[in-house]
């Protein structure tokens, strides 16, 4: 080996050591940076002719384990869906109130029945009649608040779908720009950014990643392309405020791309079934409306029971009784949303021109009757408690909602455990082990020192040669 060859080899070794040190330092610095994947300096032997000529730096490589990333993405989508579903179930349970909730619908029904019993036992007490009136109004208010809260949840879900779609389209546009980078400019940093964008899309709308050279294509779980050589726009039209009778297609929007229906609550063969958007659609179009239907059944039960003529012989036959659909005297045609419109009869409300004594004397009483006569209050009590009363429906709804909450929380916990396991596996393969990086730094330091020693030796040899020829 010539002196010049030794010099070139040692110089390339120093350059390689510096590059490896830079990469290791970058790994340590970004050890806790979310989305950062471990780098390595790619080296190869440099050959000139048939002779080795040191080491050649090829650039940086990014660690990869596509099967682990794919599994982690699936787990992310399931966890996102399950978490959103559990939160919705919790909110619905809080809206209705559990059996031990003093401000829930069950408590309001129990308070109304208790006030009715007290008034029936002491009909001469106007204080108890006022308390009964207040309990009836509190019951209608509580049902109304639960119905309004459910409407708000549907509106929020619709709005959040719209926000998610905007974010997905923005991410697709940025991914398209990354795909258009010239060959060779897809650096590890670009790949990190690309994966972060894909992860954001995947949490809302699960995707599969297909690679074509340095480019990526994204396909939904139903087979619709979101990204090819260009970004495909995901379409959704937010409603703004979702009403009680609004439903998918009438007039609520679904979600689509290139005319392909992806709506999770729709019937399209390419619909999405997981991810946060799927959970939001399920809340908007399924879970919350079902809850509202059950609320309406409780309200319909109250109106129908007290509309029976035997409940109050003094009222106009065939008309509503103690509870009405927004003041409508007709007890028929009780439509969706009645839980939000339920009202106590104006005849017993002084604020509406009525009098609380009609609770004792009957809604149609023209004059105040004997103050000690509790017969009508007894009829109201019998009406309320017959066949278990509306409390049976309310208790069933409470139990059903509690079971749904427990199930949703169980799914959320299981999904979170799976997500954590998948994430840990991916991090173990792709993340930065600072201890190993520091050990590598020590080896790099030794390699650098060895190459520097070669250079020093070559320099000493040159000095000796130069001295010999003087």
Short mmCIF file of C-alpha atoms in Angstrom, two decimals:
data_model
loop_
_atom_site.label_atom_id
_atom_site.label_comp_id
_atom_site.label_asym_id
_atom_site.label_seq_id
_atom_site.Cartn_x
_atom_site.Cartn_y
_atom_site.Cartn_z
CA UNK A 1 0.00 0.00 0.00
CA UNK A 2 1.36 3.39 -0.92
CA UNK A 3 1.64 6.24 1.52
CA UNK A 4 -0.93 8.22 -0.45
CA UNK A 5 -3.35 5.28 -0.35
CA UNK A 6 -2.98 5.02 3.41
CA UNK A 7 -3.56 8.75 3.68
CA UNK A 8 -6.76 8.56 1.60
CA UNK A 9 -8.07 5.57 3.54
CA UNK A 10 -7.48 7.24 6.91
CA UNK A 11 -9.07 10.47 5.68
CA UNK A 12 -12.19 8.60 4.56
CA UNK A 13 -12.26 6.84 7.93
CA UNK A 14 -12.24 10.20 9.72
CA UNK A 15 -15.09 11.47 7.52
CA UNK A 16 -17.10 8.32 8.21
CA UNK A 17 -16.51 8.62 11.96
CA UNK A 18 -17.65 12.26 11.90
CA UNK A 19 -20.81 11.30 9.98
CA UNK A 20 -21.58 8.47 12.38
CA UNK A 21 -21.03 10.81 15.34
CA UNK A 22 -23.41 13.38 13.84
CA UNK A 23 -26.10 10.74 13.34
CA UNK A 24 -25.70 9.32 16.84
CA UNK A 25 -25.85 12.81 18.36
CA UNK A 26 -29.03 13.52 16.39
CA UNK A 27 -30.57 10.27 17.64
CA UNK A 28 -29.83 11.13 21.26
CA UNK A 29 -31.13 14.68 20.86
CA UNK A 30 -34.42 13.41 19.38
CA UNK A 31 -34.86 10.41 21.64
CA UNK A 32 -38.10 11.87 23.05
CA UNK A 33 -39.33 13.61 19.90
CA UNK A 34 -42.72 12.19 18.94
CA UNK A 35 -42.62 10.50 15.55
CA UNK A 36 -38.82 10.47 15.31
CA UNK A 37 -37.37 7.24 13.93
CA UNK A 38 -33.81 6.16 14.61
CA UNK A 39 -31.22 7.00 11.95
CA UNK A 40 -28.01 5.26 10.95
CA UNK A 41 -25.10 6.31 8.75
CA UNK A 42 -25.02 4.12 5.65
CA UNK A 43 -21.42 3.15 4.77
CA UNK A 44 -19.87 1.01 2.09
CA UNK A 45 -16.38 0.06 1.07
CA UNK A 46 -14.82 2.41 -1.47
CA UNK A 47 -13.13 0.54 -4.30
CA UNK A 48 -10.89 2.11 -6.93
CA UNK A 49 -10.14 -0.30 -9.70
CA UNK A 50 -9.55 -3.56 -7.91
CA UNK A 51 -8.19 -2.06 -4.72
CA UNK A 52 -9.94 -1.03 -1.54
CA UNK A 53 -9.70 2.70 -0.97
CA UNK A 54 -11.30 3.23 2.40
CA UNK A 55 -14.94 3.83 3.25
CA UNK A 56 -17.66 5.67 1.40
CA UNK A 57 -20.57 7.52 3.06
CA UNK A 58 -23.89 6.76 1.32
CA UNK A 59 -26.01 9.00 3.53
CA UNK A 60 -28.50 8.45 6.35
CA UNK A 61 -30.94 5.56 6.54
CA UNK A 62 -34.14 5.45 8.56
CA UNK A 63 -35.03 2.38 10.59
CA UNK A 64 -38.08 0.55 9.32
CA UNK A 65 -40.45 -2.22 10.41
CA UNK A 66 -43.51 -1.86 8.21
CA UNK A 67 -45.40 -4.77 9.79
CA UNK A 68 -45.09 -3.19 13.24
CA UNK A 69 -46.12 0.23 11.93
CA UNK A 70 -49.15 -1.32 10.21
CA UNK A 71 -50.22 -3.07 13.41
CA UNK A 72 -49.72 0.10 15.44
CA UNK A 73 -51.84 2.08 12.95
CA UNK A 74 -54.66 -0.47 13.24
CA UNK A 75 -54.47 -0.24 17.02
CA UNK A 76 -54.48 3.57 16.86
CA UNK A 77 -57.67 3.60 14.77
CA UNK A 78 -59.45 1.16 17.08
CA UNK A 79 -58.36 3.06 20.19
CA UNK A 80 -59.51 6.37 18.70
CA UNK A 81 -62.92 4.90 17.89
CA UNK A 82 -63.29 3.16 21.26
CA UNK A 83 -62.22 6.23 23.23
CA UNK A 84 -64.74 8.45 21.44
CA UNK A 85 -67.47 5.85 21.95
CA UNK A 86 -66.76 5.57 25.67
CA UNK A 87 -66.85 9.34 26.08
CA UNK A 88 -70.22 9.51 24.30
CA UNK A 89 -71.64 6.72 26.47
CA UNK A 90 -70.46 8.53 29.58
CA UNK A 91 -72.11 11.77 28.49
CA UNK A 92 -75.42 10.06 27.70
CA UNK A 93 -75.37 8.34 31.09
CA UNK A 94 -74.78 11.68 32.78
CA UNK A 95 -77.60 13.30 30.79
CA UNK A 96 -80.15 10.77 32.00
CA UNK A 97 -78.69 10.23 35.44
CA UNK A 98 -78.18 6.96 37.26
CA UNK A 99 -80.32 5.43 40.01
CA UNK A 100 -78.27 7.20 42.68
CA UNK A 101 -78.10 10.53 40.87
CA UNK A 102 -80.16 13.11 42.76
CA UNK A 103 -80.52 15.29 39.67
CA UNK A 104 -81.38 12.58 37.13
CA UNK A 105 -84.66 11.69 35.43
CA UNK A 106 -85.21 8.73 37.76
CA UNK A 107 -84.82 11.01 40.76
CA UNK A 108 -87.24 13.54 39.24
CA UNK A 109 -89.83 10.79 38.65
CA UNK A 110 -89.39 9.52 42.20
CA UNK A 111 -89.71 13.05 43.57
CA UNK A 112 -92.90 13.63 41.57
CA UNK A 113 -94.43 10.39 42.85
CA UNK A 114 -93.42 11.20 46.43
CA UNK A 115 -94.91 14.70 46.16
CA UNK A 116 -98.12 13.23 44.75
CA UNK A 117 -98.39 10.76 47.63
CA UNK A 118 -97.80 13.52 50.18
CA UNK A 119 -100.42 15.77 48.58
CA UNK A 120 -102.94 12.90 48.36
CA UNK A 121 -102.44 12.20 52.06
CA UNK A 122 -102.85 15.90 53.00
CA UNK A 123 -105.00 17.46 50.25
CA UNK A 124 -105.79 20.57 52.30
CA UNK A 125 -102.13 21.69 52.26
CA UNK A 126 -101.58 24.26 49.53
CA UNK A 127 -97.85 24.08 50.29
CA UNK A 128 -97.84 20.42 49.29
CA UNK A 129 -99.86 21.25 46.17
CA UNK A 130 -97.26 23.85 45.24
CA UNK A 131 -94.54 21.28 45.89
CA UNK A 132 -96.36 18.84 43.61
CA UNK A 133 -96.60 21.47 40.89
CA UNK A 134 -92.87 22.20 41.26
CA UNK A 135 -92.02 18.49 41.13
CA UNK A 136 -94.05 18.09 37.92
CA UNK A 137 -92.30 21.03 36.32
CA UNK A 138 -88.92 19.74 37.48
CA UNK A 139 -89.69 16.41 35.80
CA UNK A 140 -90.53 18.07 32.49
CA UNK A 141 -87.45 20.28 32.79
CA UNK A 142 -85.18 17.31 33.46
CA UNK A 143 -86.49 15.38 30.47
CA UNK A 144 -86.16 18.52 28.34
CA UNK A 145 -82.56 19.08 29.43
CA UNK A 146 -81.67 15.49 28.60
CA UNK A 147 -83.27 15.84 25.16
CA UNK A 148 -81.52 19.15 24.48
CA UNK A 149 -78.21 17.74 25.68
CA UNK A 150 -78.60 14.85 23.25
CA UNK A 151 -79.34 17.28 20.41
CA UNK A 152 -76.16 19.15 21.34
CA UNK A 153 -74.17 15.92 21.24
CA UNK A 154 -75.40 15.19 17.71
CA UNK A 155 -74.52 18.72 16.61
CA UNK A 156 -71.05 18.41 18.15
CA UNK A 157 -70.49 15.07 16.43
CA UNK A 158 -71.53 16.56 13.07
CA UNK A 159 -69.23 19.54 13.63
CA UNK A 160 -66.31 17.33 14.69
CA UNK A 161 -66.73 15.20 11.57
CA UNK A 162 -66.48 18.37 9.50
CA UNK A 163 -63.33 19.48 11.33
CA UNK A 164 -61.75 16.04 10.91
CA UNK A 165 -62.52 16.02 7.17
CA UNK A 166 -60.86 19.43 6.73
CA UNK A 167 -57.78 18.19 8.59
CA UNK A 168 -57.68 15.01 6.49
CA UNK A 169 -57.85 16.99 3.25
CA UNK A 170 -55.10 19.34 4.46
CA UNK A 171 -52.90 16.36 5.34
CA UNK A 172 -53.57 14.73 1.96
CA UNK A 173 -52.53 17.93 0.20
CA UNK A 174 -49.27 18.02 2.16
CA UNK A 175 -48.64 14.35 1.42
CA UNK A 176 -49.18 15.02 -2.28
CA UNK A 177 -46.51 17.73 -2.07
CA UNK A 178 -44.09 15.30 -0.41
CA UNK A 179 -44.77 12.76 -3.15
CA UNK A 180 -43.77 15.39 -5.71
CA UNK A 181 -40.31 15.94 -4.22
CA UNK A 182 -37.50 15.21 -6.71
CA UNK A 183 -35.88 11.80 -6.52
CA UNK A 184 -33.27 11.69 -3.80
CA UNK A 185 -34.85 14.43 -1.67
CA UNK A 186 -36.98 12.03 0.36
CA UNK A 187 -34.77 12.24 3.43
CA UNK A 188 -35.42 10.49 6.76
CA UNK A 189 -36.81 13.80 8.09
CA UNK A 190 -39.29 13.87 5.21
CA UNK A 191 -40.29 10.28 5.99
CA UNK A 192 -40.89 11.22 9.63
CA UNK A 193 -43.13 14.10 8.58
CA UNK A 194 -44.94 11.85 6.11
CA UNK A 195 -45.64 9.23 8.77
CA UNK A 196 -46.93 11.87 11.19
CA UNK A 197 -49.40 13.07 8.55
CA UNK A 198 -50.48 9.50 7.78
CA UNK A 199 -50.97 8.78 11.48
CA UNK A 200 -53.21 11.83 11.82
CA UNK A 201 -55.39 10.67 8.94
CA UNK A 202 -55.44 7.08 10.15
CA UNK A 203 -56.72 7.95 13.63
CA UNK A 204 -59.81 9.52 12.05
CA UNK A 205 -60.18 7.40 8.91
CA UNK A 206 -58.15 4.15 8.89
CA UNK A 207 -55.88 3.72 5.87
CA UNK A 208 -53.48 1.22 4.37
CA UNK A 209 -50.16 2.53 3.03
CA UNK A 210 -48.98 1.37 -0.38
CA UNK A 211 -45.47 2.33 -1.50
CA UNK A 212 -44.37 3.04 -5.04
CA UNK A 213 -40.72 4.00 -5.02
CA UNK A 214 -40.34 7.10 -2.85
CA UNK A 215 -44.09 7.84 -3.09
CA UNK A 216 -46.92 6.56 -0.91
CA UNK A 217 -50.54 5.84 -1.79
CA UNK A 218 -53.30 5.68 0.81
CA UNK A 219 -56.32 3.38 0.63
CA UNK A 220 -59.23 3.25 3.09
CA UNK A 221 -60.15 -0.03 4.73
CA UNK A 222 -63.01 -0.27 2.23
CA UNK A 223 -60.69 0.09 -0.75
CA UNK A 224 -61.21 3.74 -1.74
CA UNK A 225 -58.07 5.68 -2.70
CA UNK A 226 -57.37 8.85 -0.74
CA UNK A 227 -53.92 9.51 -2.20
CA UNK A 228 -52.35 8.38 -5.46
CA UNK A 229 -50.27 10.73 -7.58
CA UNK A 230 -52.75 13.36 -6.40
CA UNK A 231 -54.82 13.91 -3.27
CA UNK A 232 -58.46 12.83 -3.54
CA UNK A 233 -60.79 15.21 -1.72
CA UNK A 234 -62.90 13.77 1.08
CA UNK A 235 -66.36 15.34 0.94
CA UNK A 236 -68.67 16.16 3.83
CA UNK A 237 -71.13 18.99 4.44
CA UNK A 238 -71.59 19.99 8.11
CA UNK A 239 -75.15 20.69 9.19
CA UNK A 240 -74.33 23.23 11.87
CA UNK A 241 -77.24 22.48 14.17
CA UNK A 242 -78.71 18.98 14.12
CA UNK A 243 -82.41 18.78 14.90
CA UNK A 244 -84.26 15.93 16.60
CA UNK A 245 -85.79 14.62 13.37
CA UNK A 246 -82.68 15.01 11.22
CA UNK A 247 -81.29 11.77 9.83
CA UNK A 248 -78.60 10.60 7.43
CA UNK A 249 -79.55 11.87 3.99
CA UNK A 250 -82.49 13.83 5.36
CA UNK A 251 -80.73 16.21 5.51
CA UNK A 252 -77.54 15.05 7.28
CA UNK A 253 -74.48 14.54 5.10
CA UNK A 254 -72.53 11.36 4.65
CA UNK A 255 -68.84 11.19 3.80
CA UNK A 256 -67.46 10.25 0.40
CA UNK A 257 -64.42 10.44 -1.87
CA UNK A 258 -64.67 10.52 -5.66
CA UNK A 259 -68.35 9.65 -5.32
CA UNK A 260 -67.62 6.53 -3.27
CA UNK A 261 -69.74 6.42 -0.11
CA UNK A 262 -67.57 5.91 2.98
CA UNK A 263 -70.30 6.76 5.52
CA UNK A 264 -69.87 4.38 8.49
CA UNK A 265 -73.62 4.43 9.23
CA UNK A 266 -74.54 4.05 5.57
CA UNK A 267 -75.00 0.94 3.46
CA UNK A 268 -72.14 1.39 0.99
CA UNK A 269 -69.83 -1.63 0.59
CA UNK A 270 -66.77 0.59 1.08
CA UNK A 271 -67.95 2.23 4.29
CA UNK A 272 -65.46 2.74 7.10
CA UNK A 273 -65.97 0.84 10.35
CA UNK A 274 -63.33 2.17 12.73
CA UNK A 275 -61.48 5.36 13.55
CA UNK A 276 -62.79 8.47 15.25
CA UNK A 277 -65.00 9.49 12.32
CA UNK A 278 -66.81 6.14 12.46
CA UNK A 279 -67.48 6.66 16.16
CA UNK A 280 -68.78 10.19 15.53
CA UNK A 281 -71.15 8.99 12.81
CA UNK A 282 -72.36 6.23 15.11
CA UNK A 283 -73.12 8.81 17.78
CA UNK A 284 -74.82 11.24 15.40
CA UNK A 285 -76.92 8.70 13.52
CA UNK A 286 -77.32 5.78 15.92
CA UNK A 287 -76.52 5.89 19.60
CA UNK A 288 -77.80 9.36 20.47
CA UNK A 289 -81.06 9.11 18.43
CA UNK A 290 -81.75 5.74 20.10
CA UNK A 291 -81.28 7.41 23.48
CA UNK A 292 -83.65 10.20 22.44
CA UNK A 293 -86.23 7.66 21.30
CA UNK A 294 -86.14 6.09 24.75
CA UNK A 295 -86.54 9.53 26.37
CA UNK A 296 -89.53 10.21 24.13
CA UNK A 297 -91.10 6.92 25.21
CA UNK A 298 -91.00 8.08 28.84
CA UNK A 299 -92.61 11.40 27.87
CA UNK A 300 -95.26 9.70 25.70
CA UNK A 301 -96.08 7.40 28.60
CA UNK A 302 -96.69 10.39 30.87
CA UNK A 303 -98.92 12.20 28.36
CA UNK A 304 -100.88 9.07 27.44
CA UNK A 305 -101.47 7.96 31.02
CA UNK A 306 -102.82 11.27 32.19
CA UNK A 307 -104.86 11.78 28.99
CA UNK A 308 -107.08 8.82 29.94
CA UNK A 309 -110.51 10.14 30.89
CA UNK A 310 -110.63 7.98 34.03
CA UNK A 311 -107.51 9.78 35.23
CA UNK A 312 -109.48 13.02 35.61
CA UNK A 313 -113.26 13.04 35.06
CA UNK A 314 -113.34 16.85 35.14
CA UNK A 315 -111.23 17.42 32.02
CA UNK A 316 -112.62 17.58 28.51
CA UNK A 317 -112.92 13.98 27.27
CA UNK A 318 -110.26 13.02 24.74
CA UNK A 319 -107.96 15.90 25.56
CA UNK A 320 -104.56 15.81 27.22
CA UNK A 321 -104.39 15.75 30.98
CA UNK A 322 -101.76 16.69 33.52
CA UNK A 323 -98.92 16.50 30.97
CA UNK A 324 -99.05 17.88 27.44
CA UNK A 325 -96.99 17.99 24.26
CA UNK A 326 -95.92 21.62 24.41
CA UNK A 327 -99.37 22.70 25.60
CA UNK A 328 -101.21 20.95 22.76
CA UNK A 329 -104.60 19.79 24.08
CA UNK A 330 -104.50 16.74 21.80
CA UNK A 331 -102.81 13.65 23.24
CA UNK A 332 -102.48 12.00 19.81
CA UNK A 333 -99.77 12.30 17.16
CA UNK A 334 -97.01 12.62 19.74
CA UNK A 335 -93.97 13.09 17.53
CA UNK A 336 -90.23 12.74 17.91
CA UNK A 337 -88.74 15.17 20.39
CA UNK A 338 -91.68 15.19 22.80
CA UNK A 339 -89.27 14.76 25.72
CA UNK A 340 -88.03 18.25 24.93
CA UNK A 341 -91.57 19.66 24.59
CA UNK A 342 -93.20 18.01 27.61
CA UNK A 343 -95.09 20.55 29.74
CA UNK A 344 -97.23 20.51 32.85
CA UNK A 345 -100.83 21.48 32.09
CA UNK A 346 -101.38 25.25 32.16
CA UNK A 347 -104.51 24.71 34.27
CA UNK A 348 -102.39 23.95 37.35
CA UNK A 349 -99.73 26.61 36.77
CA UNK A 350 -100.46 30.07 38.21
CA UNK A 351 -97.83 31.55 35.88
CA UNK A 352 -100.03 30.48 32.94
CA UNK A 353 -103.33 31.57 34.45
CA UNK A 354 -104.04 28.32 36.28
CA UNK A 355 -104.26 27.40 39.94
CA UNK A 356 -102.60 24.64 41.95
CA UNK A 357 -105.92 23.70 43.58
CA UNK A 358 -106.91 22.04 40.29
CA UNK A 359 -104.36 19.37 41.17
CA UNK A 360 -106.76 18.49 44.00
CA UNK A 361 -110.05 19.35 42.34
CA UNK A 362 -109.40 18.32 38.72
CA UNK A 363 -108.11 20.16 35.66
CA UNK A 364 -111.61 21.09 34.54
CA UNK A 365 -112.87 22.23 37.95
CA UNK A 366 -114.75 25.52 37.60
CA UNK A 367 -114.45 26.35 41.30
CA UNK A 368 -112.46 25.36 44.34
CA UNK A 369 -113.77 22.13 45.84
CA UNK A 370 -113.62 20.80 49.39
CA UNK A 371 -110.06 21.21 50.61
CA UNK A 372 -110.08 17.86 52.38
CA UNK A 373 -111.13 15.86 49.33
CA UNK A 374 -108.11 13.99 47.99
CA UNK A 375 -109.97 11.71 45.56
CA UNK A 376 -108.59 13.38 42.45
CA UNK A 377 -105.06 13.29 43.80
CA UNK A 378 -105.61 9.59 44.46
CA UNK A 379 -106.69 9.08 40.86
CA UNK A 380 -103.57 10.90 39.66
CA UNK A 381 -101.45 8.65 41.89
CA UNK A 382 -103.13 5.50 40.59
CA UNK A 383 -102.59 6.72 37.04
CA UNK A 384 -98.91 7.35 37.67
CA UNK A 385 -98.20 4.01 39.34
CA UNK A 386 -100.37 1.66 37.25
CA UNK A 387 -98.29 -1.20 35.79
CA UNK A 388 -95.21 0.23 37.44
CA UNK A 389 -95.63 3.62 35.82
CA UNK A 390 -93.17 5.48 33.60
CA UNK A 391 -90.53 4.67 36.20
CA UNK A 392 -90.36 1.19 34.65
CA UNK A 393 -89.36 2.63 31.27
CA UNK A 394 -87.01 5.09 32.91
CA UNK A 395 -85.35 2.38 35.00
CA UNK A 396 -84.93 0.20 31.91
CA UNK A 397 -83.33 3.10 30.06
CA UNK A 398 -81.02 3.81 32.99
CA UNK A 399 -79.98 0.16 33.23
CA UNK A 400 -79.48 -0.10 29.48
CA UNK A 401 -77.39 3.05 29.40
CA UNK A 402 -75.32 1.84 32.34
CA UNK A 403 -74.65 -1.45 30.56
CA UNK A 404 -73.68 0.38 27.38
CA UNK A 405 -71.29 2.59 29.34
CA UNK A 406 -69.68 -0.41 31.00
CA UNK A 407 -69.30 -2.16 27.64
CA UNK A 408 -67.91 0.97 25.94
CA UNK A 409 -65.41 1.55 28.72
CA UNK A 410 -64.33 -2.08 28.52
CA UNK A 411 -63.73 -1.78 24.78
CA UNK A 412 -61.84 1.46 25.32
CA UNK A 413 -59.56 -0.09 27.95
CA UNK A 414 -58.91 -3.15 25.78
CA UNK A 415 -58.17 -0.98 22.74
CA UNK A 416 -55.84 1.23 24.78
CA UNK A 417 -53.93 -1.83 26.02
CA UNK A 418 -53.58 -3.13 22.47
CA UNK A 419 -52.48 0.31 21.29
CA UNK A 420 -49.86 0.55 24.02
CA UNK A 421 -48.50 -2.89 23.17
CA UNK A 422 -48.32 -2.12 19.45
CA UNK A 423 -46.72 1.25 20.13
CA UNK A 424 -44.13 -0.24 22.48
CA UNK A 425 -43.25 -2.91 19.91
CA UNK A 426 -42.79 -0.29 17.21
CA UNK A 427 -40.76 1.99 19.46
CA UNK A 428 -38.58 -0.97 20.44
CA UNK A 429 -37.78 -1.56 16.79
CA UNK A 430 -37.65 2.01 15.52
CA UNK A 431 -37.03 4.21 18.52
CA UNK A 432 -33.80 5.48 20.02
CA UNK A 433 -31.99 3.50 22.71
CA UNK A 434 -29.87 6.22 24.30
CA UNK A 435 -27.64 3.72 26.12
CA UNK A 436 -26.76 1.99 22.86
CA UNK A 437 -26.22 5.30 21.10
CA UNK A 438 -23.79 6.39 23.82
CA UNK A 439 -21.96 3.08 23.53
CA UNK A 440 -21.75 3.61 19.77
CA UNK A 441 -20.34 7.09 20.40
CA UNK A 442 -17.50 5.53 22.39
CA UNK A 443 -16.76 3.12 19.53
CA UNK A 444 -16.93 5.98 17.04
CA UNK A 445 -14.48 7.93 19.20
CA UNK A 446 -12.10 4.98 19.15
CA UNK A 447 -12.43 4.64 15.36
CA UNK A 448 -11.80 8.35 14.94
CA UNK A 449 -8.72 8.17 17.15
CA UNK A 450 -7.41 5.16 15.23
CA UNK A 451 -7.80 6.90 11.87
CA UNK A 452 -6.22 10.04 13.30
CA UNK A 453 -3.32 7.90 14.51
CA UNK A 454 -2.88 6.52 11.00
CA UNK A 455 -2.71 10.06 9.65
CA UNK A 456 -0.17 10.98 12.30
CA UNK A 457 1.90 7.92 11.44
CA UNK A 458 1.81 8.77 7.73
CA UNK A 459 2.83 12.33 8.58
CA UNK A 460 5.74 11.04 10.68
CA UNK A 461 6.83 8.78 7.83
CA UNK A 462 6.74 11.69 5.40
CA UNK A 463 8.84 13.76 7.79
CA UNK A 464 11.44 10.97 7.98
CA UNK A 465 11.53 10.64 4.20
CA UNK A 466 11.91 14.37 3.71
CA UNK A 467 14.75 14.47 6.25
CA UNK A 468 16.51 11.60 4.47
CA UNK A 469 16.64 13.37 1.12
CA UNK A 470 18.01 16.64 2.43
#
